[in-house]
Amino acid sequence: MRWIIEYARAVKVGCWIIGAILIVIAVIGVADRYHRQRALLLEGQQVLLAHRSSWGYSTLVRQLATHKLQHSLLLANPLPTGCLPDQYIAEQQRATETRTEGIEELSQYTLRVPIHQMAPLPSPLAPQMRLTKGGIQMTSRQLLGYSCTGRYAVIRETQTRLQPLPLPPRSAIGPAFVDALVVHVAVSHGHEPPLYIDVHFTDDKADLTPVTAADWPTHLSEEQGEERFVRDMVDPQHALHLEFYSEPLAPSFLSLFLSWNGLGLLMMVGMLASVLLIIWLSGQLIDAYGIQHRAATRDFLTGLYNRREAMALAEAELARAQRTPSPLCILMLDIDHFKRVNDTYGHDGGDEVLKFFAQLLSQTLRQHDLLARIGGEEFLVLLPNTDLTGAQSMAERLLQVLRGSTLNYAGTRISITCSIGVTAWRGPEDNMQAMLIRADLLLYQAKQRGRDRCVSDACLSTAN
């Protein structure tokens, strides 16, 4: 599990990147589903409104044709010449009322209207339309003649009514249609003023509500960001013109989207939250493992490797040197007169000296060199790919750095020196334990020779 410690930051960053990618994929998926469902809804509404508007238009055209036919039947019998006697007028009144009795959608009358109250009559070819009791009523009048007294005009009136019928079944895409949508309709016929109607669609019927010209939209174009149903239908034969203009087809689609996909969205959010929680817990475990590993392998005071970890790393480095083969040296260092520092400045001062000493060593050694604290004031340096001459040069350099550095503690400048034992790996028959024993003996020799110096295998060979 050492690789977790070495790549802890990369592992945590990688986990969070994976989490971020999953979130981005989820957001893109939700956005795509939102736009697809909205497009299907708008398409379904357009298709269904086109179907229903065409059906309503054809129904109105049939009613108009029926109205004209009913009115023309009244003219099948020729009118008497000259003025119309009262007896004839009375017979016509009874006949028209009897003919339409029991027919709910048709009413016909023969009326006597005082001449001074005569108004322009709606032609049978262009009947007057108005909305009454939720249905469209068409009314036309035709002048038959005048009474023999000359005081009355005789008029024949035809009324037909179109009551809202059950709507045709929805198409395959119809279930996506949102009920309670309002469609504005303007009905123009001939020279009559337009009839303005608001159609409130429900699941199975259309409720008609009369409105005024002021309620009709001033423009029949789609506003920015709004989808509407706009349609013009014209029947030149009957001079009929219908304009359809709906309210926005998806004014609050977000609420519909949430109601349609609420369970799936909750499950997705739950899964993402679980993934993020797992990533967070994994990061906490990595951090905890790193803290535990550092406590087990590092010296708590100086931050250097402790003795146990140093021995394991040294054995691994020795095995690598044997495989290569390559030179390997170790330095054993001991701070001179450290007990005197403790006695003079106390243990806090001694701790500061140890940290200062470790910092100087870390700054002077190469990056691939191994530095460890293996005792109270005793330190070990492992120099891979370094022969005895190079190790001696490094030891001298360390001594020189220490001589030129002082620690400022409690207003006092403390000078530090050390003694160093230097030994090299002697070949396949040599091992780390033997190297440590030799380095310790060489360190003892440096102490015996006056401290602040290094003693190596080469020095002993020369002395011998």
Short mmCIF file of C-alpha atoms in Angstrom, two decimals:
data_model
loop_
_atom_site.label_atom_id
_atom_site.label_comp_id
_atom_site.label_asym_id
_atom_site.label_seq_id
_atom_site.Cartn_x
_atom_site.Cartn_y
_atom_site.Cartn_z
CA MET A 1 0.00 0.00 0.00
CA ARG A 2 3.03 2.29 -0.13
CA TRP A 3 1.94 3.55 -3.56
CA ILE A 4 -1.14 5.11 -1.93
CA ILE A 5 1.15 7.28 0.19
CA GLU A 6 3.37 8.18 -2.76
CA TYR A 7 0.43 9.09 -5.00
CA ALA A 8 -2.12 10.12 -2.35
CA ARG A 9 -2.73 13.56 -3.84
CA ALA A 10 -3.03 12.17 -7.37
CA VAL A 11 -5.44 9.46 -6.17
CA LYS A 12 -7.68 11.99 -4.39
CA VAL A 13 -7.62 14.41 -7.32
CA GLY A 14 -8.42 11.53 -9.69
CA CYS A 15 -11.38 10.46 -7.54
CA TRP A 16 -12.79 14.00 -7.49
CA ILE A 17 -12.26 14.32 -11.23
CA ILE A 18 -14.22 11.10 -11.74
CA GLY A 19 -16.97 12.48 -9.49
CA ALA A 20 -17.01 15.76 -11.44
CA ILE A 21 -17.20 13.87 -14.74
CA LEU A 22 -20.14 11.82 -13.45
CA ILE A 23 -21.91 15.01 -12.35
CA VAL A 24 -21.29 16.66 -15.73
CA ILE A 25 -22.56 13.56 -17.55
CA ALA A 26 -25.66 13.51 -15.33
CA VAL A 27 -26.33 17.23 -15.89
CA ILE A 28 -25.89 16.84 -19.65
CA GLY A 29 -28.22 13.82 -19.61
CA VAL A 30 -30.89 15.67 -17.63
CA ALA A 31 -30.61 18.73 -19.90
CA ASP A 32 -30.86 16.54 -23.00
CA ARG A 33 -33.90 14.73 -21.58
CA TYR A 34 -35.46 18.09 -20.66
CA HIS A 35 -35.08 19.46 -24.19
CA ARG A 36 -36.23 16.21 -25.80
CA GLN A 37 -39.36 15.97 -23.66
CA ARG A 38 -40.11 19.66 -24.20
CA ALA A 39 -39.75 19.19 -27.96
CA LEU A 40 -42.07 16.16 -27.83
CA LEU A 41 -44.58 18.12 -25.77
CA LEU A 42 -44.55 21.05 -28.19
CA GLU A 43 -44.80 18.73 -31.17
CA GLY A 44 -47.68 16.87 -29.55
CA GLN A 45 -49.51 20.10 -28.78
CA GLN A 46 -49.00 21.40 -32.31
CA VAL A 47 -50.26 18.15 -33.84
CA LEU A 48 -53.25 17.90 -31.53
CA LEU A 49 -54.22 21.56 -31.91
CA ALA A 50 -53.92 21.25 -35.69
CA HIS A 51 -56.19 18.21 -35.57
CA ARG A 52 -58.74 19.86 -33.29
CA SER A 53 -58.71 23.19 -35.12
CA SER A 54 -59.24 21.43 -38.47
CA TRP A 55 -62.08 19.44 -36.96
CA GLY A 56 -63.68 22.58 -35.51
CA TYR A 57 -63.24 24.44 -38.78
CA SER A 58 -64.85 21.67 -40.84
CA THR A 59 -67.71 21.44 -38.31
CA LEU A 60 -68.34 25.19 -38.62
CA VAL A 61 -68.28 24.97 -42.43
CA ARG A 62 -70.86 22.16 -42.32
CA GLN A 63 -73.06 24.21 -40.00
CA LEU A 64 -72.83 27.18 -42.35
CA ALA A 65 -73.82 25.00 -45.31
CA THR A 66 -76.68 23.49 -43.29
CA HIS A 67 -77.88 26.96 -42.29
CA LYS A 68 -77.98 28.12 -45.90
CA LEU A 69 -79.79 24.95 -46.94
CA GLN A 70 -82.44 25.35 -44.23
CA HIS A 71 -83.01 28.94 -45.20
CA SER A 72 -83.27 28.13 -48.89
CA LEU A 73 -85.96 25.49 -48.17
CA LEU A 74 -88.23 28.28 -46.99
CA LEU A 75 -88.15 29.77 -50.44
CA ALA A 76 -89.24 26.59 -52.20
CA ASN A 77 -92.86 27.80 -52.40
CA PRO A 78 -93.33 30.95 -54.53
CA LEU A 79 -94.53 34.07 -52.78
CA PRO A 80 -97.88 35.63 -53.72
CA THR A 81 -97.75 38.65 -55.97
CA GLY A 82 -98.40 42.06 -54.53
CA CYS A 83 -98.90 42.66 -50.83
CA LEU A 84 -99.07 39.84 -48.29
CA PRO A 85 -102.51 39.39 -46.71
CA ASP A 86 -102.76 38.78 -42.96
CA GLN A 87 -104.12 35.27 -43.52
CA TYR A 88 -101.05 34.29 -45.53
CA ILE A 89 -98.76 35.76 -42.93
CA ALA A 90 -100.49 33.80 -40.14
CA GLU A 91 -100.27 30.57 -42.14
CA GLN A 92 -96.54 31.09 -42.71
CA GLN A 93 -95.98 31.75 -39.02
CA ARG A 94 -97.68 28.50 -38.06
CA ALA A 95 -95.92 26.56 -40.80
CA THR A 96 -92.40 27.68 -39.89
CA GLU A 97 -92.91 27.06 -36.19
CA THR A 98 -94.41 23.63 -36.84
CA ARG A 99 -91.60 22.68 -39.25
CA THR A 100 -88.85 23.31 -36.67
CA GLU A 101 -90.69 22.08 -33.60
CA GLY A 102 -88.59 19.46 -31.76
CA ILE A 103 -85.40 20.32 -33.64
CA GLU A 104 -83.04 21.67 -31.00
CA GLU A 105 -80.42 23.12 -33.33
CA LEU A 106 -82.89 24.84 -35.73
CA SER A 107 -85.40 27.65 -35.26
CA GLN A 108 -87.36 29.41 -38.03
CA TYR A 109 -89.83 32.27 -37.72
CA THR A 110 -92.01 34.48 -39.90
CA LEU A 111 -92.01 37.93 -38.33
CA ARG A 112 -93.98 41.13 -38.84
CA VAL A 113 -91.75 44.11 -38.13
CA PRO A 114 -92.98 47.72 -38.13
CA ILE A 115 -91.48 49.45 -41.11
CA HIS A 116 -90.03 52.25 -39.01
CA GLN A 117 -88.07 49.64 -36.97
CA MET A 118 -86.53 47.93 -39.97
CA ALA A 119 -82.76 47.46 -39.82
CA PRO A 120 -80.29 45.98 -42.32
CA LEU A 121 -80.94 42.27 -42.62
CA PRO A 122 -78.15 39.69 -42.42
CA SER A 123 -78.03 37.89 -45.74
CA PRO A 124 -78.50 34.10 -45.87
CA LEU A 125 -75.15 34.00 -47.66
CA ALA A 126 -73.50 35.79 -44.71
CA PRO A 127 -75.48 34.95 -41.56
CA GLN A 128 -74.80 36.81 -38.36
CA MET A 129 -72.78 34.78 -35.84
CA ARG A 130 -72.71 35.13 -32.09
CA LEU A 131 -71.88 32.99 -29.09
CA THR A 132 -74.83 32.03 -26.86
CA LYS A 133 -74.96 29.43 -24.11
CA GLY A 134 -71.57 28.04 -25.05
CA GLY A 135 -72.52 27.43 -28.69
CA ILE A 136 -72.28 29.32 -31.97
CA GLN A 137 -75.60 30.65 -33.26
CA MET A 138 -76.08 31.73 -36.88
CA THR A 139 -78.94 34.06 -37.74
CA SER A 140 -80.12 35.21 -41.18
CA ARG A 141 -83.22 37.14 -42.25
CA GLN A 142 -84.85 37.71 -45.61
CA LEU A 143 -87.55 40.19 -46.58
CA LEU A 144 -90.62 38.40 -47.99
CA GLY A 145 -92.73 41.49 -48.64
CA TYR A 146 -95.05 43.97 -46.93
CA SER A 147 -98.46 43.63 -45.36
CA CYS A 148 -101.41 44.98 -47.28
CA THR A 149 -101.87 47.71 -44.66
CA GLY A 150 -98.38 48.97 -45.54
CA ARG A 151 -97.43 49.24 -41.88
CA TYR A 152 -95.38 46.02 -41.53
CA ALA A 153 -92.54 44.29 -43.28
CA VAL A 154 -92.74 40.49 -43.33
CA ILE A 155 -89.41 38.83 -42.56
CA ARG A 156 -88.40 35.20 -42.52
CA GLU A 157 -85.69 34.39 -39.90
CA THR A 158 -83.57 31.25 -39.65
CA GLN A 159 -81.45 30.37 -36.59
CA THR A 160 -79.10 27.42 -36.31
CA ARG A 161 -77.01 26.57 -33.26
CA LEU A 162 -73.80 24.59 -33.05
CA GLN A 163 -73.29 23.15 -29.58
CA PRO A 164 -69.81 21.94 -28.56
CA LEU A 165 -69.44 18.29 -29.51
CA PRO A 166 -67.19 15.71 -27.87
CA LEU A 167 -63.68 16.15 -29.18
CA PRO A 168 -62.17 13.56 -31.50
CA PRO A 169 -59.80 11.09 -29.85
CA ARG A 170 -56.22 12.12 -29.42
CA SER A 171 -53.55 11.03 -31.86
CA ALA A 172 -50.67 8.78 -30.86
CA ILE A 173 -48.66 11.76 -29.67
CA GLY A 174 -51.70 13.34 -28.07
CA PRO A 175 -51.08 12.12 -24.50
CA ALA A 176 -48.24 14.65 -24.28
CA PHE A 177 -50.80 17.43 -24.69
CA VAL A 178 -51.40 19.65 -21.68
CA ASP A 179 -55.06 20.23 -20.92
CA ALA A 180 -56.63 23.59 -20.03
CA LEU A 181 -54.79 25.35 -22.86
CA VAL A 182 -56.49 28.50 -24.16
CA VAL A 183 -56.73 29.16 -27.90
CA HIS A 184 -57.98 32.50 -29.21
CA VAL A 185 -60.20 32.22 -32.31
CA ALA A 186 -61.39 35.02 -34.61
CA VAL A 187 -64.23 34.03 -36.97
CA SER A 188 -64.83 36.33 -39.94
CA HIS A 189 -67.68 35.78 -42.40
CA GLY A 190 -68.53 38.09 -45.23
CA HIS A 191 -68.84 41.70 -44.18
CA GLU A 192 -70.00 40.88 -40.67
CA PRO A 193 -67.76 41.98 -37.75
CA PRO A 194 -65.47 39.16 -36.56
CA LEU A 195 -66.64 36.90 -33.76
CA TYR A 196 -63.98 36.52 -31.07
CA ILE A 197 -63.94 33.32 -29.01
CA ASP A 198 -61.63 31.83 -26.40
CA VAL A 199 -61.52 28.04 -26.56
CA HIS A 200 -60.57 26.30 -23.30
CA PHE A 201 -59.54 22.75 -24.17
CA THR A 202 -60.00 19.99 -21.64
CA ASP A 203 -59.57 16.27 -22.01
CA ASP A 204 -62.78 15.56 -23.90
CA LYS A 205 -64.40 18.86 -24.83
CA ALA A 206 -63.84 22.47 -25.75
CA ASP A 207 -65.50 25.22 -23.72
CA LEU A 208 -66.26 28.37 -25.71
CA THR A 209 -66.14 31.79 -24.03
CA PRO A 210 -67.08 35.07 -25.76
CA VAL A 211 -64.48 37.84 -25.74
CA THR A 212 -64.21 41.28 -27.28
CA ALA A 213 -61.88 42.64 -29.91
CA ALA A 214 -59.81 44.21 -27.12
CA ASP A 215 -59.02 40.73 -25.80
CA TRP A 216 -57.71 39.53 -29.15
CA PRO A 217 -53.90 39.53 -29.40
CA THR A 218 -52.57 42.53 -31.28
CA HIS A 219 -50.00 40.45 -33.15
CA LEU A 220 -50.04 36.88 -34.31
CA SER A 221 -46.34 36.14 -34.20
CA GLU A 222 -44.40 34.00 -31.78
CA GLU A 223 -42.81 36.07 -29.05
CA GLN A 224 -39.19 35.41 -28.20
CA GLY A 225 -38.83 32.30 -26.08
CA GLU A 226 -42.49 31.29 -26.55
CA GLU A 227 -43.99 28.53 -28.65
CA ARG A 228 -47.56 29.11 -29.83
CA PHE A 229 -50.01 27.49 -32.19
CA VAL A 230 -50.83 29.93 -35.02
CA ARG A 231 -53.07 28.92 -37.92
CA ASP A 232 -55.21 30.65 -40.58
CA MET A 233 -58.02 28.74 -42.30
CA VAL A 234 -59.99 30.19 -45.22
CA ASP A 235 -63.00 28.84 -47.14
CA PRO A 236 -63.45 31.08 -50.22
CA GLN A 237 -66.73 29.39 -51.17
CA HIS A 238 -68.43 30.45 -47.96
CA ALA A 239 -66.28 33.55 -47.36
CA LEU A 240 -65.27 32.04 -44.01
CA HIS A 241 -61.97 32.93 -42.32
CA LEU A 242 -60.75 31.51 -39.00
CA GLU A 243 -57.62 32.65 -37.17
CA PHE A 244 -56.20 30.55 -34.33
CA TYR A 245 -53.66 31.93 -31.84
CA SER A 246 -52.86 29.96 -28.70
CA GLU A 247 -51.41 30.89 -25.37
CA PRO A 248 -47.78 29.71 -24.84
CA LEU A 249 -47.71 25.94 -25.29
CA ALA A 250 -45.16 25.30 -22.53
CA PRO A 251 -45.24 28.25 -20.11
CA SER A 252 -44.06 26.23 -17.10
CA PHE A 253 -42.51 23.08 -18.49
CA LEU A 254 -40.08 22.75 -15.57
CA SER A 255 -42.87 21.75 -13.19
CA LEU A 256 -44.16 19.22 -15.73
CA PHE A 257 -40.65 17.85 -16.24
CA LEU A 258 -40.20 17.41 -12.50
CA SER A 259 -43.57 15.68 -12.16
CA TRP A 260 -42.82 13.31 -15.05
CA ASN A 261 -39.24 12.50 -14.00
CA GLY A 262 -39.28 13.16 -10.25
CA LEU A 263 -38.54 9.58 -9.18
CA GLY A 264 -35.74 9.13 -11.70
CA LEU A 265 -34.18 12.46 -10.76
CA LEU A 266 -34.32 11.58 -7.07
CA MET A 267 -32.64 8.23 -7.76
CA MET A 268 -29.94 9.93 -9.87
CA VAL A 269 -29.30 12.57 -7.19
CA GLY A 270 -29.13 9.81 -4.58
CA MET A 271 -26.60 7.83 -6.62
CA LEU A 272 -24.46 10.91 -7.27
CA ALA A 273 -24.59 11.82 -3.59
CA SER A 274 -23.52 8.26 -2.74
CA VAL A 275 -20.62 8.44 -5.20
CA LEU A 276 -19.49 11.80 -3.80
CA LEU A 277 -19.79 10.46 -0.26
CA ILE A 278 -17.69 7.43 -1.18
CA ILE A 279 -15.08 9.71 -2.79
CA TRP A 280 -15.00 11.94 0.29
CA LEU A 281 -14.70 8.94 2.62
CA SER A 282 -11.94 7.51 0.41
CA GLY A 283 -10.05 10.80 0.70
CA GLN A 284 -10.46 10.77 4.46
CA LEU A 285 -9.20 7.17 4.60
CA ILE A 286 -6.20 8.05 2.43
CA ASP A 287 -5.40 11.01 4.69
CA ALA A 288 -5.80 8.88 7.80
CA TYR A 289 -3.62 6.16 6.30
CA GLY A 290 -1.04 8.79 5.35
CA ILE A 291 -0.99 10.18 8.90
CA GLN A 292 -0.66 6.69 10.33
CA HIS A 293 2.07 5.78 7.85
CA ARG A 294 3.97 8.98 8.56
CA ALA A 295 3.73 8.37 12.29
CA ALA A 296 5.10 4.86 11.76
CA THR A 297 7.93 5.83 9.39
CA ARG A 298 8.94 9.38 10.35
CA ASP A 299 10.61 10.94 13.34
CA PHE A 300 7.99 13.15 15.01
CA LEU A 301 10.50 15.92 15.89
CA THR A 302 12.58 16.37 12.75
CA GLY A 303 10.28 14.83 10.11
CA LEU A 304 13.12 12.58 8.91
CA TYR A 305 12.82 8.84 8.47
CA ASN A 306 12.98 6.91 11.75
CA ARG A 307 15.31 3.99 12.40
CA ARG A 308 12.89 1.24 11.34
CA GLU A 309 12.00 2.86 7.99
CA ALA A 310 15.64 3.81 7.39
CA MET A 311 16.75 0.18 7.81
CA ALA A 312 14.06 -1.04 5.41
CA LEU A 313 14.98 1.57 2.78
CA ALA A 314 18.69 0.89 3.27
CA GLU A 315 18.21 -2.85 2.69
CA ALA A 316 16.20 -2.10 -0.47
CA GLU A 317 18.91 0.27 -1.73
CA LEU A 318 21.62 -2.31 -0.97
CA ALA A 319 19.69 -4.94 -2.94
CA ARG A 320 19.48 -2.52 -5.89
CA ALA A 321 23.24 -1.86 -5.66
CA GLN A 322 23.89 -5.63 -5.74
CA ARG A 323 21.70 -6.08 -8.83
CA THR A 324 23.19 -3.17 -10.79
CA PRO A 325 25.99 -3.32 -9.42
CA SER A 326 26.67 0.24 -8.31
CA PRO A 327 28.59 1.92 -5.47
CA LEU A 328 26.89 2.68 -2.17
CA CYS A 329 28.11 4.57 0.90
CA ILE A 330 26.69 5.50 4.28
CA LEU A 331 27.48 8.32 6.67
CA MET A 332 26.95 8.00 10.41
CA LEU A 333 26.65 11.46 12.05
CA ASP A 334 26.56 12.46 15.71
CA ILE A 335 26.16 16.03 17.05
CA ASP A 336 29.16 17.04 19.13
CA HIS A 337 28.60 17.88 22.80
CA PHE A 338 24.84 17.54 22.49
CA LYS A 339 24.51 16.72 26.21
CA ARG A 340 26.12 20.08 26.97
CA VAL A 341 23.47 21.79 24.79
CA ASN A 342 20.70 20.06 26.74
CA ASP A 343 22.27 20.98 30.04
CA THR A 344 22.75 24.63 28.99
CA TYR A 345 19.53 25.36 27.08
CA GLY A 346 17.23 22.63 28.31
CA HIS A 347 15.39 20.04 26.30
CA ASP A 348 13.54 22.71 24.29
CA GLY A 349 16.87 24.10 23.20
CA GLY A 350 18.08 20.60 22.40
CA ASP A 351 14.97 19.97 20.28
CA GLU A 352 15.57 23.19 18.34
CA VAL A 353 19.17 22.13 17.72
CA LEU A 354 18.01 18.74 16.40
CA LYS A 355 15.50 20.37 14.05
CA PHE A 356 18.05 22.94 12.89
CA PHE A 357 20.63 20.20 12.28
CA ALA A 358 18.11 18.09 10.31
CA GLN A 359 17.12 21.11 8.21
CA LEU A 360 20.75 21.88 7.29
CA LEU A 361 21.36 18.27 6.29
CA SER A 362 18.20 18.15 4.15
CA GLN A 363 19.17 21.36 2.35
CA THR A 364 22.73 20.17 1.66
CA LEU A 365 22.17 16.56 0.59
CA ARG A 366 21.02 15.53 -2.88
CA GLN A 367 17.37 14.79 -3.53
CA HIS A 368 17.86 11.03 -3.94
CA ASP A 369 20.01 10.69 -0.80
CA LEU A 370 18.37 9.11 2.25
CA LEU A 371 18.48 10.94 5.59
CA ALA A 372 17.22 9.46 8.87
CA ARG A 373 17.43 10.06 12.59
CA ILE A 374 18.33 6.73 14.16
CA GLY A 375 19.01 7.79 17.74
CA GLY A 376 18.89 10.77 20.10
CA GLU A 377 21.48 12.95 18.33
CA GLU A 378 22.62 10.29 15.85
CA PHE A 379 21.76 10.49 12.13
CA LEU A 380 22.26 8.21 9.14
CA VAL A 381 22.84 9.29 5.52
CA LEU A 382 22.64 6.77 2.66
CA LEU A 383 24.38 7.86 -0.57
CA PRO A 384 23.33 5.74 -3.59
CA ASN A 385 25.59 5.63 -6.68
CA THR A 386 28.39 7.26 -4.67
CA ASP A 387 31.87 5.85 -4.17
CA LEU A 388 34.04 6.42 -1.09
CA THR A 389 35.71 9.52 -2.54
CA GLY A 390 32.36 11.12 -3.29
CA ALA A 391 31.08 10.21 0.18
CA GLN A 392 34.12 11.84 1.80
CA SER A 393 33.53 15.00 -0.25
CA MET A 394 29.90 15.07 0.85
CA ALA A 395 30.93 14.60 4.50
CA GLU A 396 33.41 17.48 4.26
CA ARG A 397 30.76 19.64 2.67
CA LEU A 398 28.35 18.91 5.52
CA LEU A 399 30.99 19.81 8.07
CA GLN A 400 31.71 23.07 6.25
CA VAL A 401 28.02 24.01 6.13
CA LEU A 402 27.66 23.34 9.85
CA ARG A 403 30.71 25.44 10.69
CA GLY A 404 29.26 28.39 8.81
CA SER A 405 25.77 28.16 10.38
CA THR A 406 24.53 29.15 13.81
CA LEU A 407 21.18 28.76 15.52
CA ASN A 408 19.61 31.80 17.16
CA TYR A 409 17.82 30.49 20.25
CA ALA A 410 16.48 32.68 23.08
CA GLY A 411 18.75 35.54 22.04
CA THR A 412 21.84 33.30 21.99
CA ARG A 413 23.69 32.09 18.92
CA ILE A 414 24.48 28.39 19.14
CA SER A 415 27.21 26.86 16.97
CA ILE A 416 26.87 23.22 15.98
CA THR A 417 29.46 20.71 14.85
CA CYS A 418 29.30 16.98 14.30
CA SER A 419 31.46 13.93 13.85
CA ILE A 420 31.00 11.64 10.82
CA GLY A 421 31.92 8.06 10.06
CA VAL A 422 32.06 7.16 6.34
CA THR A 423 32.07 3.63 4.92
CA ALA A 424 31.41 2.06 1.52
CA TRP A 425 29.84 -1.17 0.37
CA ARG A 426 32.60 -3.72 -0.22
CA GLY A 427 30.89 -6.16 -2.52
CA PRO A 428 28.53 -9.15 -2.48
CA GLU A 429 29.95 -10.50 0.76
CA ASP A 430 29.17 -7.25 2.56
CA ASN A 431 25.78 -6.47 4.14
CA MET A 432 24.01 -3.53 5.69
CA GLN A 433 24.54 -4.68 9.27
CA ALA A 434 28.29 -4.86 8.74
CA MET A 435 28.30 -1.43 7.08
CA LEU A 436 26.46 0.11 10.03
CA ILE A 437 28.93 -1.43 12.49
CA ARG A 438 31.88 -0.07 10.51
CA ALA A 439 30.30 3.39 10.21
CA ASP A 440 29.67 3.44 13.95
CA LEU A 441 33.29 2.49 14.66
CA LEU A 442 34.50 5.19 12.27
CA LEU A 443 32.24 7.71 14.01
CA TYR A 444 33.81 6.71 17.32
CA GLN A 445 37.25 7.28 15.78
CA ALA A 446 36.18 10.78 14.68
CA LYS A 447 35.06 11.52 18.23
CA GLN A 448 38.35 10.24 19.59
CA ARG A 449 40.35 12.42 17.19
CA GLY A 450 38.81 15.65 18.44
CA ARG A 451 35.32 15.81 16.88
CA ASP A 452 34.16 18.15 14.04
CA ARG A 453 35.70 15.84 11.48
CA CYS A 454 35.00 12.78 9.36
CA VAL A 455 36.79 9.45 9.38
CA SER A 456 36.38 6.98 6.52
CA ASP A 457 37.56 3.55 5.46
CA ALA A 458 40.26 5.27 3.42
CA CYS A 459 41.56 7.10 6.48
CA LEU A 460 41.91 3.87 8.42
CA SER A 461 43.63 2.20 5.48
CA THR A 462 46.12 5.06 5.29
CA ALA A 463 46.70 4.94 9.05
CA ASN A 464 47.39 1.24 8.83
#
